[in-house]
Amino acid sequence: CRDAEMQRCRDAEMQRCRDADADAEMQMQMQMQR
């Protein structure tokens, strides 16, 4: 396993995590408005 490969993998993982967090936040806000 190459370092560059690991770095790219970690970046993609963090991006997915961040997207999931944003999704959860949007869901919560939508429910609060009701």
Short mmCIF file of C-alpha atoms in Angstrom, two decimals:
data_model
loop_
_atom_site.label_atom_id
_atom_site.label_comp_id
_atom_site.label_asym_id
_atom_site.label_seq_id
_atom_site.Cartn_x
_atom_site.Cartn_y
_atom_site.Cartn_z
CA CYS A 1 0.00 0.00 0.00
CA ARG A 2 1.42 3.36 -1.01
CA ASP A 3 1.30 6.47 1.17
CA ALA A 4 -0.31 8.53 -1.60
CA GLU A 5 -2.94 5.82 -1.97
CA MET A 6 -3.66 5.85 1.76
CA GLN A 7 -3.88 9.66 1.75
CA ARG A 8 -6.38 9.67 -1.12
CA CYS A 9 -8.38 6.95 0.61
CA ARG A 10 -8.45 8.88 3.89
CA ASP A 11 -9.46 12.09 2.09
CA ALA A 12 -12.35 10.34 0.36
CA GLU A 13 -13.42 8.81 3.69
CA MET A 14 -13.37 12.19 5.45
CA GLN A 15 -15.32 13.76 2.57
CA ARG A 16 -17.98 11.06 2.84
CA CYS A 17 -18.16 11.57 6.61
CA ARG A 18 -18.53 15.33 6.15
CA ASP A 19 -21.29 14.79 3.58
CA ALA A 20 -23.12 12.45 5.95
CA ASP A 21 -22.86 15.03 8.74
CA ALA A 22 -24.25 17.75 6.46
CA ASP A 23 -27.11 15.43 5.49
CA ALA A 24 -27.96 14.72 9.14
CA GLU A 25 -27.88 18.44 9.94
CA MET A 26 -30.21 19.25 7.05
CA GLN A 27 -32.61 16.51 8.18
CA MET A 28 -32.68 17.91 11.74
CA GLN A 29 -33.32 21.44 10.48
CA MET A 30 -36.17 20.26 8.25
CA GLN A 31 -37.82 18.54 11.23
CA MET A 32 -37.37 21.61 13.46
CA GLN A 33 -39.30 23.80 11.00
CA ARG A 34 -42.39 21.60 11.21
#
